[in-house]
N, C-alpha and C. Protein backbone atom coordinates (compact mmCIF):
# COMPACT_ATOMS: atom_id res chain seq x y z
N MET A 1 -22.69 65.22 4.79
CA MET A 1 -21.23 65.12 4.80
C MET A 1 -20.65 66.46 4.38
N PRO A 2 -19.70 67.01 5.13
CA PRO A 2 -19.12 68.30 4.78
C PRO A 2 -18.48 68.27 3.40
N THR A 3 -18.52 69.41 2.74
CA THR A 3 -17.96 69.55 1.42
C THR A 3 -16.49 69.94 1.53
N ALA A 4 -15.64 69.27 0.79
CA ALA A 4 -14.22 69.59 0.81
C ALA A 4 -13.97 70.91 0.09
N LEU A 5 -13.04 71.70 0.60
CA LEU A 5 -12.67 72.94 -0.07
C LEU A 5 -11.86 72.62 -1.32
N PRO A 6 -11.95 73.48 -2.34
CA PRO A 6 -11.21 73.20 -3.58
C PRO A 6 -9.70 73.42 -3.44
N VAL A 7 -9.29 74.21 -2.47
CA VAL A 7 -7.87 74.43 -2.18
C VAL A 7 -7.68 74.36 -0.67
N PRO A 8 -6.52 73.88 -0.24
CA PRO A 8 -6.29 73.81 1.21
C PRO A 8 -6.02 75.21 1.78
N ILE A 9 -6.65 75.50 2.91
CA ILE A 9 -6.41 76.78 3.58
C ILE A 9 -6.06 76.51 5.04
N GLN A 10 -5.52 77.54 5.67
CA GLN A 10 -5.29 77.48 7.10
C GLN A 10 -5.81 78.79 7.69
N PHE A 11 -6.16 78.74 8.98
CA PHE A 11 -6.73 79.90 9.66
C PHE A 11 -6.65 79.68 11.15
N GLU A 12 -6.91 80.75 11.90
CA GLU A 12 -6.95 80.68 13.35
C GLU A 12 -8.33 81.15 13.81
N LEU A 13 -8.95 80.35 14.67
CA LEU A 13 -10.25 80.74 15.23
C LEU A 13 -10.06 81.79 16.32
N PRO A 14 -11.01 82.71 16.42
CA PRO A 14 -10.95 83.67 17.53
C PRO A 14 -11.09 82.93 18.87
N GLU A 15 -10.58 83.53 19.91
CA GLU A 15 -10.63 82.93 21.24
C GLU A 15 -12.07 82.61 21.64
N GLY A 16 -12.27 81.39 22.14
CA GLY A 16 -13.57 80.96 22.62
C GLY A 16 -14.43 80.26 21.58
N TRP A 17 -14.23 80.55 20.31
CA TRP A 17 -14.99 79.89 19.25
C TRP A 17 -14.54 78.43 19.17
N ARG A 18 -15.47 77.53 18.85
CA ARG A 18 -15.11 76.12 18.77
C ARG A 18 -15.65 75.49 17.48
N ALA A 19 -14.87 74.61 16.93
CA ALA A 19 -15.28 73.91 15.71
C ALA A 19 -16.44 72.98 16.02
N ALA A 20 -17.32 72.80 15.04
CA ALA A 20 -18.46 71.89 15.16
C ALA A 20 -18.61 71.15 13.84
N PRO A 21 -19.02 69.88 13.89
CA PRO A 21 -19.23 69.14 12.64
C PRO A 21 -20.35 69.80 11.83
N PRO A 22 -20.09 70.17 10.57
CA PRO A 22 -21.11 70.84 9.77
C PRO A 22 -22.45 70.08 9.73
N ASP A 23 -22.40 68.76 9.58
CA ASP A 23 -23.65 67.99 9.54
C ASP A 23 -24.44 68.13 10.84
N ALA A 24 -23.75 68.14 11.96
CA ALA A 24 -24.41 68.18 13.27
C ALA A 24 -25.09 69.51 13.54
N VAL A 25 -24.64 70.58 12.88
CA VAL A 25 -25.25 71.90 13.10
C VAL A 25 -26.11 72.35 11.92
N GLY A 26 -26.46 71.40 11.05
CA GLY A 26 -27.37 71.70 9.96
C GLY A 26 -26.75 72.47 8.80
N ALA A 27 -25.45 72.32 8.59
CA ALA A 27 -24.76 73.01 7.50
C ALA A 27 -23.95 72.02 6.68
N PRO A 28 -24.59 71.00 6.09
CA PRO A 28 -23.83 69.95 5.39
C PRO A 28 -23.06 70.45 4.17
N GLU A 29 -23.46 71.61 3.62
CA GLU A 29 -22.75 72.14 2.46
C GLU A 29 -21.46 72.86 2.85
N ALA A 30 -21.28 73.13 4.12
CA ALA A 30 -20.09 73.82 4.60
C ALA A 30 -18.91 72.86 4.72
N SER A 31 -17.72 73.40 4.58
CA SER A 31 -16.51 72.61 4.80
C SER A 31 -16.06 72.68 6.25
N PHE A 32 -16.43 73.79 6.91
CA PHE A 32 -16.03 74.01 8.29
C PHE A 32 -17.05 74.93 8.94
N VAL A 33 -17.33 74.69 10.22
CA VAL A 33 -18.21 75.56 11.00
C VAL A 33 -17.60 75.75 12.38
N ALA A 34 -17.67 76.98 12.86
CA ALA A 34 -17.25 77.31 14.23
C ALA A 34 -18.40 78.02 14.92
N LEU A 35 -18.56 77.76 16.22
CA LEU A 35 -19.66 78.32 17.00
C LEU A 35 -19.14 79.27 18.07
N HIS A 36 -19.87 80.36 18.27
CA HIS A 36 -19.54 81.32 19.31
C HIS A 36 -19.93 80.72 20.66
N PRO A 37 -19.20 81.03 21.74
CA PRO A 37 -19.50 80.40 23.04
C PRO A 37 -20.76 80.95 23.72
N GLN A 38 -21.26 82.12 23.32
CA GLN A 38 -22.41 82.74 23.99
C GLN A 38 -23.58 82.89 23.03
N PRO A 39 -24.59 82.01 23.08
CA PRO A 39 -25.77 82.19 22.24
C PRO A 39 -26.51 83.48 22.62
N ASP A 40 -27.26 84.02 21.67
CA ASP A 40 -28.10 85.19 21.89
C ASP A 40 -29.52 84.79 21.53
N ALA A 41 -30.41 84.89 22.50
CA ALA A 41 -31.82 84.54 22.27
C ALA A 41 -31.93 83.14 21.67
N ARG A 42 -31.13 82.22 22.17
CA ARG A 42 -31.12 80.81 21.75
C ARG A 42 -30.63 80.59 20.32
N PHE A 43 -29.93 81.57 19.78
CA PHE A 43 -29.30 81.40 18.47
C PHE A 43 -27.79 81.54 18.67
N THR A 44 -27.04 80.60 18.12
CA THR A 44 -25.58 80.61 18.27
C THR A 44 -24.94 81.21 17.03
N ALA A 45 -24.26 82.32 17.22
CA ALA A 45 -23.51 82.92 16.11
C ALA A 45 -22.53 81.89 15.59
N ASN A 46 -22.31 81.89 14.28
CA ASN A 46 -21.44 80.89 13.69
C ASN A 46 -20.66 81.45 12.52
N ILE A 47 -19.54 80.83 12.27
CA ILE A 47 -18.71 81.11 11.11
C ILE A 47 -18.70 79.83 10.28
N ALA A 48 -19.00 79.97 9.00
CA ALA A 48 -18.98 78.83 8.09
C ALA A 48 -18.04 79.13 6.93
N ILE A 49 -17.39 78.08 6.45
CA ILE A 49 -16.49 78.20 5.30
C ILE A 49 -16.95 77.21 4.24
N ASP A 50 -17.05 77.69 3.02
CA ASP A 50 -17.26 76.79 1.88
C ASP A 50 -16.50 77.37 0.69
N GLY A 51 -16.53 76.67 -0.40
CA GLY A 51 -15.81 77.15 -1.57
C GLY A 51 -16.02 76.24 -2.76
N GLU A 52 -15.60 76.74 -3.91
CA GLU A 52 -15.76 75.97 -5.14
C GLU A 52 -14.76 76.47 -6.18
N TYR A 53 -14.44 75.58 -7.13
CA TYR A 53 -13.66 76.02 -8.28
C TYR A 53 -14.59 76.83 -9.16
N ARG A 54 -14.05 77.90 -9.71
CA ARG A 54 -14.81 78.73 -10.64
C ARG A 54 -14.00 78.83 -11.93
N PRO A 55 -14.29 77.96 -12.91
CA PRO A 55 -13.54 78.00 -14.16
C PRO A 55 -13.90 79.22 -15.01
N ASP A 56 -15.01 79.88 -14.67
CA ASP A 56 -15.43 81.05 -15.42
C ASP A 56 -14.69 82.30 -14.93
N ALA A 57 -14.93 83.40 -15.59
CA ALA A 57 -14.26 84.66 -15.23
C ALA A 57 -15.19 85.56 -14.42
N ALA A 58 -16.20 84.98 -13.77
CA ALA A 58 -17.17 85.78 -13.03
C ALA A 58 -16.47 86.62 -11.96
N ARG A 59 -16.89 87.86 -11.86
CA ARG A 59 -16.37 88.75 -10.83
C ARG A 59 -16.89 88.27 -9.47
N LEU A 60 -16.13 88.56 -8.42
CA LEU A 60 -16.56 88.16 -7.08
C LEU A 60 -17.89 88.80 -6.71
N SER A 61 -18.15 90.00 -7.17
CA SER A 61 -19.43 90.65 -6.89
C SER A 61 -20.58 89.87 -7.52
N ALA A 62 -20.38 89.30 -8.70
CA ALA A 62 -21.42 88.49 -9.35
C ALA A 62 -21.62 87.18 -8.59
N ILE A 63 -20.54 86.60 -8.10
CA ILE A 63 -20.64 85.36 -7.32
C ILE A 63 -21.38 85.64 -6.02
N ALA A 64 -21.10 86.79 -5.39
CA ALA A 64 -21.81 87.17 -4.17
C ALA A 64 -23.30 87.37 -4.46
N HIS A 65 -23.62 87.96 -5.59
CA HIS A 65 -25.04 88.14 -5.97
C HIS A 65 -25.72 86.78 -6.15
N GLU A 66 -25.01 85.82 -6.74
CA GLU A 66 -25.56 84.46 -6.88
C GLU A 66 -25.90 83.88 -5.52
N SER A 67 -25.03 84.13 -4.54
CA SER A 67 -25.25 83.64 -3.18
C SER A 67 -26.51 84.24 -2.58
N VAL A 68 -26.72 85.53 -2.80
CA VAL A 68 -27.93 86.20 -2.30
C VAL A 68 -29.17 85.57 -2.94
N GLU A 69 -29.10 85.31 -4.22
CA GLU A 69 -30.24 84.70 -4.93
C GLU A 69 -30.56 83.32 -4.35
N ARG A 70 -29.53 82.50 -4.09
CA ARG A 70 -29.76 81.18 -3.50
C ARG A 70 -30.35 81.30 -2.10
N LEU A 71 -29.79 82.21 -1.30
CA LEU A 71 -30.28 82.40 0.06
C LEU A 71 -31.73 82.86 0.07
N SER A 72 -32.10 83.71 -0.88
CA SER A 72 -33.47 84.24 -0.92
C SER A 72 -34.51 83.14 -1.14
N GLN A 73 -34.08 82.01 -1.68
CA GLN A 73 -34.99 80.88 -1.89
C GLN A 73 -35.25 80.12 -0.59
N ALA A 74 -34.40 80.32 0.42
CA ALA A 74 -34.49 79.52 1.65
C ALA A 74 -34.96 80.31 2.86
N VAL A 75 -35.10 81.63 2.74
CA VAL A 75 -35.47 82.46 3.89
C VAL A 75 -36.68 83.32 3.55
N MET A 76 -37.22 84.00 4.58
CA MET A 76 -38.38 84.86 4.34
C MET A 76 -37.99 86.10 3.54
N SER A 77 -36.86 86.71 3.90
CA SER A 77 -36.38 87.87 3.14
C SER A 77 -34.88 88.03 3.34
N VAL A 78 -34.26 88.66 2.37
CA VAL A 78 -32.83 88.97 2.44
C VAL A 78 -32.61 90.29 1.71
N LYS A 79 -31.80 91.15 2.34
CA LYS A 79 -31.50 92.44 1.74
C LYS A 79 -30.01 92.72 1.91
N VAL A 80 -29.36 93.13 0.82
CA VAL A 80 -27.95 93.52 0.88
C VAL A 80 -27.90 94.91 1.49
N THR A 81 -27.21 95.03 2.62
CA THR A 81 -27.11 96.33 3.30
C THR A 81 -25.76 97.00 3.10
N GLY A 82 -24.81 96.29 2.51
CA GLY A 82 -23.51 96.87 2.21
C GLY A 82 -22.66 95.89 1.44
N HIS A 83 -21.73 96.43 0.64
CA HIS A 83 -20.80 95.58 -0.11
C HIS A 83 -19.63 96.43 -0.57
N ARG A 84 -18.48 95.76 -0.75
CA ARG A 84 -17.31 96.47 -1.28
C ARG A 84 -16.24 95.48 -1.71
N GLU A 85 -15.42 95.94 -2.64
CA GLU A 85 -14.25 95.20 -3.09
C GLU A 85 -13.17 95.35 -2.02
N ILE A 86 -12.40 94.29 -1.79
CA ILE A 86 -11.29 94.33 -0.85
C ILE A 86 -10.09 93.66 -1.50
N GLY A 87 -8.96 93.71 -0.83
CA GLY A 87 -7.78 93.01 -1.32
C GLY A 87 -7.06 93.79 -2.41
N SER A 88 -6.36 93.03 -3.26
CA SER A 88 -5.54 93.61 -4.32
C SER A 88 -5.78 92.83 -5.61
N ALA A 89 -5.14 93.27 -6.68
CA ALA A 89 -5.27 92.56 -7.96
C ALA A 89 -4.76 91.12 -7.84
N ASP A 90 -3.71 90.92 -7.03
CA ASP A 90 -3.14 89.59 -6.85
C ASP A 90 -3.96 88.72 -5.90
N ALA A 91 -4.67 89.36 -4.99
CA ALA A 91 -5.47 88.64 -3.99
C ALA A 91 -6.80 89.36 -3.81
N PRO A 92 -7.67 89.26 -4.83
CA PRO A 92 -8.94 90.00 -4.75
C PRO A 92 -9.92 89.38 -3.76
N GLY A 93 -10.77 90.25 -3.25
CA GLY A 93 -11.83 89.82 -2.35
C GLY A 93 -13.04 90.71 -2.48
N PHE A 94 -14.12 90.29 -1.89
CA PHE A 94 -15.37 91.04 -1.92
C PHE A 94 -16.11 90.74 -0.62
N THR A 95 -16.69 91.77 -0.03
CA THR A 95 -17.48 91.57 1.17
C THR A 95 -18.89 92.08 0.93
N GLN A 96 -19.83 91.45 1.61
CA GLN A 96 -21.19 91.97 1.61
C GLN A 96 -21.83 91.64 2.95
N THR A 97 -22.75 92.52 3.35
CA THR A 97 -23.50 92.33 4.58
C THR A 97 -24.97 92.20 4.20
N LEU A 98 -25.62 91.21 4.80
CA LEU A 98 -27.01 90.91 4.48
C LEU A 98 -27.87 90.98 5.74
N ALA A 99 -29.04 91.57 5.61
CA ALA A 99 -30.08 91.49 6.65
C ALA A 99 -31.01 90.36 6.22
N VAL A 100 -31.18 89.37 7.10
CA VAL A 100 -31.92 88.16 6.76
C VAL A 100 -33.03 87.94 7.78
N SER A 101 -34.23 87.69 7.29
CA SER A 101 -35.33 87.24 8.15
C SER A 101 -35.58 85.79 7.80
N ALA A 102 -35.52 84.93 8.81
CA ALA A 102 -35.63 83.49 8.56
C ALA A 102 -36.29 82.80 9.74
N ILE A 103 -36.84 81.64 9.45
CA ILE A 103 -37.34 80.76 10.50
C ILE A 103 -36.21 79.79 10.83
N VAL A 104 -35.74 79.83 12.07
CA VAL A 104 -34.65 78.95 12.51
C VAL A 104 -35.15 78.22 13.76
N GLY A 105 -35.20 76.90 13.67
CA GLY A 105 -35.69 76.12 14.80
C GLY A 105 -37.12 76.47 15.18
N GLY A 106 -37.92 76.81 14.17
CA GLY A 106 -39.32 77.14 14.41
C GLY A 106 -39.57 78.55 14.92
N VAL A 107 -38.51 79.37 15.01
CA VAL A 107 -38.63 80.73 15.53
C VAL A 107 -38.23 81.73 14.44
N ALA A 108 -39.05 82.78 14.24
CA ALA A 108 -38.69 83.84 13.30
C ALA A 108 -37.53 84.64 13.89
N ARG A 109 -36.50 84.85 13.09
CA ARG A 109 -35.30 85.54 13.55
C ARG A 109 -34.87 86.60 12.55
N ASP A 110 -34.37 87.71 13.10
CA ASP A 110 -33.70 88.73 12.29
C ASP A 110 -32.20 88.50 12.47
N LEU A 111 -31.56 88.11 11.39
CA LEU A 111 -30.15 87.76 11.41
C LEU A 111 -29.36 88.71 10.52
N VAL A 112 -28.07 88.75 10.77
CA VAL A 112 -27.16 89.49 9.90
C VAL A 112 -26.08 88.52 9.46
N GLN A 113 -25.80 88.55 8.17
CA GLN A 113 -24.70 87.76 7.64
C GLN A 113 -23.64 88.70 7.09
N SER A 114 -22.40 88.47 7.49
CA SER A 114 -21.25 89.12 6.88
C SER A 114 -20.57 88.06 6.04
N GLN A 115 -20.45 88.32 4.75
CA GLN A 115 -19.86 87.35 3.83
C GLN A 115 -18.59 87.93 3.23
N VAL A 116 -17.57 87.10 3.15
CA VAL A 116 -16.31 87.49 2.51
C VAL A 116 -16.00 86.44 1.45
N TYR A 117 -15.71 86.92 0.25
CA TYR A 117 -15.35 86.06 -0.87
C TYR A 117 -13.88 86.31 -1.21
N LEU A 118 -13.09 85.24 -1.25
CA LEU A 118 -11.67 85.35 -1.55
C LEU A 118 -11.37 84.50 -2.79
N SER A 119 -10.69 85.10 -3.74
CA SER A 119 -10.27 84.38 -4.93
C SER A 119 -8.86 83.86 -4.70
N MET A 120 -8.68 82.55 -4.88
CA MET A 120 -7.37 81.93 -4.65
C MET A 120 -7.02 81.04 -5.83
N VAL A 121 -5.76 81.06 -6.16
CA VAL A 121 -5.27 80.20 -7.24
C VAL A 121 -4.79 78.91 -6.63
N ASP A 122 -5.16 77.79 -7.23
CA ASP A 122 -4.73 76.48 -6.78
C ASP A 122 -3.21 76.38 -6.93
N VAL A 123 -2.51 76.13 -5.81
CA VAL A 123 -1.04 76.06 -5.87
C VAL A 123 -0.57 74.88 -6.71
N ALA A 124 -1.37 73.82 -6.80
CA ALA A 124 -1.00 72.65 -7.60
C ALA A 124 -1.23 72.90 -9.09
N ASP A 125 -2.17 73.77 -9.44
CA ASP A 125 -2.49 74.07 -10.83
C ASP A 125 -2.92 75.53 -10.94
N PRO A 126 -2.00 76.44 -11.19
CA PRO A 126 -2.29 77.88 -11.21
C PRO A 126 -3.36 78.29 -12.22
N ARG A 127 -3.74 77.39 -13.14
CA ARG A 127 -4.81 77.73 -14.09
C ARG A 127 -6.19 77.63 -13.44
N LYS A 128 -6.25 77.01 -12.26
CA LYS A 128 -7.54 76.84 -11.58
C LYS A 128 -7.75 77.93 -10.54
N ARG A 129 -8.94 78.55 -10.58
CA ARG A 129 -9.29 79.58 -9.60
C ARG A 129 -10.34 79.02 -8.67
N ALA A 130 -10.09 79.16 -7.39
CA ALA A 130 -11.07 78.76 -6.38
C ALA A 130 -11.60 80.02 -5.72
N VAL A 131 -12.86 79.98 -5.33
CA VAL A 131 -13.45 81.06 -4.56
C VAL A 131 -13.84 80.47 -3.21
N ILE A 132 -13.29 81.04 -2.16
CA ILE A 132 -13.58 80.61 -0.80
C ILE A 132 -14.54 81.64 -0.20
N ARG A 133 -15.61 81.15 0.43
CA ARG A 133 -16.58 82.04 1.06
C ARG A 133 -16.54 81.82 2.57
N LEU A 134 -16.39 82.92 3.29
CA LEU A 134 -16.38 82.92 4.75
C LEU A 134 -17.64 83.66 5.18
N VAL A 135 -18.43 83.05 6.06
CA VAL A 135 -19.71 83.65 6.42
C VAL A 135 -19.89 83.67 7.94
N LEU A 136 -20.16 84.86 8.46
CA LEU A 136 -20.56 85.02 9.85
C LEU A 136 -22.06 85.23 9.86
N THR A 137 -22.77 84.43 10.66
CA THR A 137 -24.22 84.61 10.84
C THR A 137 -24.47 84.80 12.32
N ALA A 138 -25.19 85.88 12.64
CA ALA A 138 -25.49 86.20 14.04
C ALA A 138 -26.84 86.90 14.10
N THR A 139 -27.40 86.95 15.30
CA THR A 139 -28.62 87.74 15.47
C THR A 139 -28.27 89.20 15.21
N ALA A 140 -29.27 89.97 14.83
CA ALA A 140 -29.04 91.39 14.57
C ALA A 140 -28.47 92.08 15.80
N SER A 141 -28.91 91.68 16.99
CA SER A 141 -28.42 92.33 18.20
C SER A 141 -27.00 91.89 18.57
N GLN A 142 -26.61 90.67 18.23
CA GLN A 142 -25.27 90.20 18.59
C GLN A 142 -24.22 90.51 17.53
N HIS A 143 -24.63 90.73 16.32
CA HIS A 143 -23.70 90.93 15.21
C HIS A 143 -22.61 91.97 15.50
N PRO A 144 -22.95 93.16 16.03
CA PRO A 144 -21.90 94.14 16.28
C PRO A 144 -20.83 93.64 17.27
N TYR A 145 -21.21 92.73 18.15
CA TYR A 145 -20.28 92.23 19.16
C TYR A 145 -19.38 91.12 18.66
N VAL A 146 -19.79 90.39 17.64
CA VAL A 146 -18.98 89.28 17.12
C VAL A 146 -18.28 89.64 15.81
N LEU A 147 -18.62 90.78 15.24
CA LEU A 147 -18.03 91.18 13.96
C LEU A 147 -16.51 91.32 14.07
N GLY A 148 -16.00 91.88 15.15
CA GLY A 148 -14.55 92.02 15.32
C GLY A 148 -13.85 90.67 15.33
N ASP A 149 -14.46 89.68 15.99
CA ASP A 149 -13.89 88.33 15.97
C ASP A 149 -13.81 87.81 14.54
N PHE A 150 -14.88 88.03 13.78
CA PHE A 150 -14.91 87.55 12.40
C PHE A 150 -13.83 88.25 11.57
N GLN A 151 -13.69 89.54 11.74
CA GLN A 151 -12.67 90.28 11.00
C GLN A 151 -11.27 89.77 11.35
N ASP A 152 -11.04 89.49 12.63
CA ASP A 152 -9.75 88.92 13.05
C ASP A 152 -9.54 87.56 12.39
N PHE A 153 -10.58 86.74 12.37
CA PHE A 153 -10.53 85.43 11.74
C PHE A 153 -10.17 85.55 10.25
N VAL A 154 -10.87 86.44 9.54
CA VAL A 154 -10.64 86.60 8.10
C VAL A 154 -9.18 86.97 7.82
N ARG A 155 -8.60 87.80 8.66
CA ARG A 155 -7.20 88.21 8.46
C ARG A 155 -6.23 87.03 8.56
N THR A 156 -6.64 85.92 9.19
CA THR A 156 -5.73 84.78 9.33
C THR A 156 -5.86 83.76 8.21
N VAL A 157 -6.87 83.88 7.36
CA VAL A 157 -7.12 82.88 6.31
C VAL A 157 -6.09 83.04 5.19
N ARG A 158 -5.46 81.91 4.85
CA ARG A 158 -4.48 81.91 3.78
C ARG A 158 -4.38 80.50 3.19
N LEU A 159 -3.80 80.43 1.99
CA LEU A 159 -3.54 79.13 1.38
C LEU A 159 -2.61 78.33 2.27
N ASP A 160 -2.83 77.05 2.33
CA ASP A 160 -1.94 76.17 3.07
C ASP A 160 -1.04 75.45 2.06
N ALA A 161 0.06 76.10 1.72
CA ALA A 161 0.97 75.55 0.71
C ALA A 161 1.55 74.22 1.13
N ASP A 162 1.69 73.99 2.44
CA ASP A 162 2.24 72.72 2.93
C ASP A 162 1.31 71.56 2.68
N ALA A 163 0.01 71.84 2.52
CA ALA A 163 -0.97 70.76 2.31
C ALA A 163 -1.14 70.42 0.85
N ALA A 164 -0.52 71.18 -0.03
CA ALA A 164 -0.65 70.91 -1.48
C ALA A 164 0.02 69.60 -1.83
N PRO A 165 -0.57 68.87 -2.79
CA PRO A 165 0.03 67.58 -3.18
C PRO A 165 1.36 67.72 -3.85
């Protein structure tokens, strides 16, 4: 069953990408998954969204490192190939790019993940901080071609104040 996000968000999918039920595509921990229309070597590039409340004061870079540690338990290898702070003091973010070797559907694959972490304050309770994670996963050869779509997608993500209780 998909995991609910801690705060409501809204976004626009890039042209051609389509939503898929997280459970049906093997991502039950995700709140949302979108699939690219053109698979590469039988792997479908995807965008996944998840998030959690973070009552601690952990920096986004530390939260991203936690994600790498969790991922390393599930794949053959993972290496951080780039990272940087983004956003502003009022709307901080962090990005990282990972080179991942994994067995997917019984096939060894070299994948690239672009991860974006966004810190958002709950509009219903400003004392609560949520961290939303946006993840693009693609084959190493397709990643350069879908990265622009992902960047366009990230630019559309925002709190959905209308959905607040």
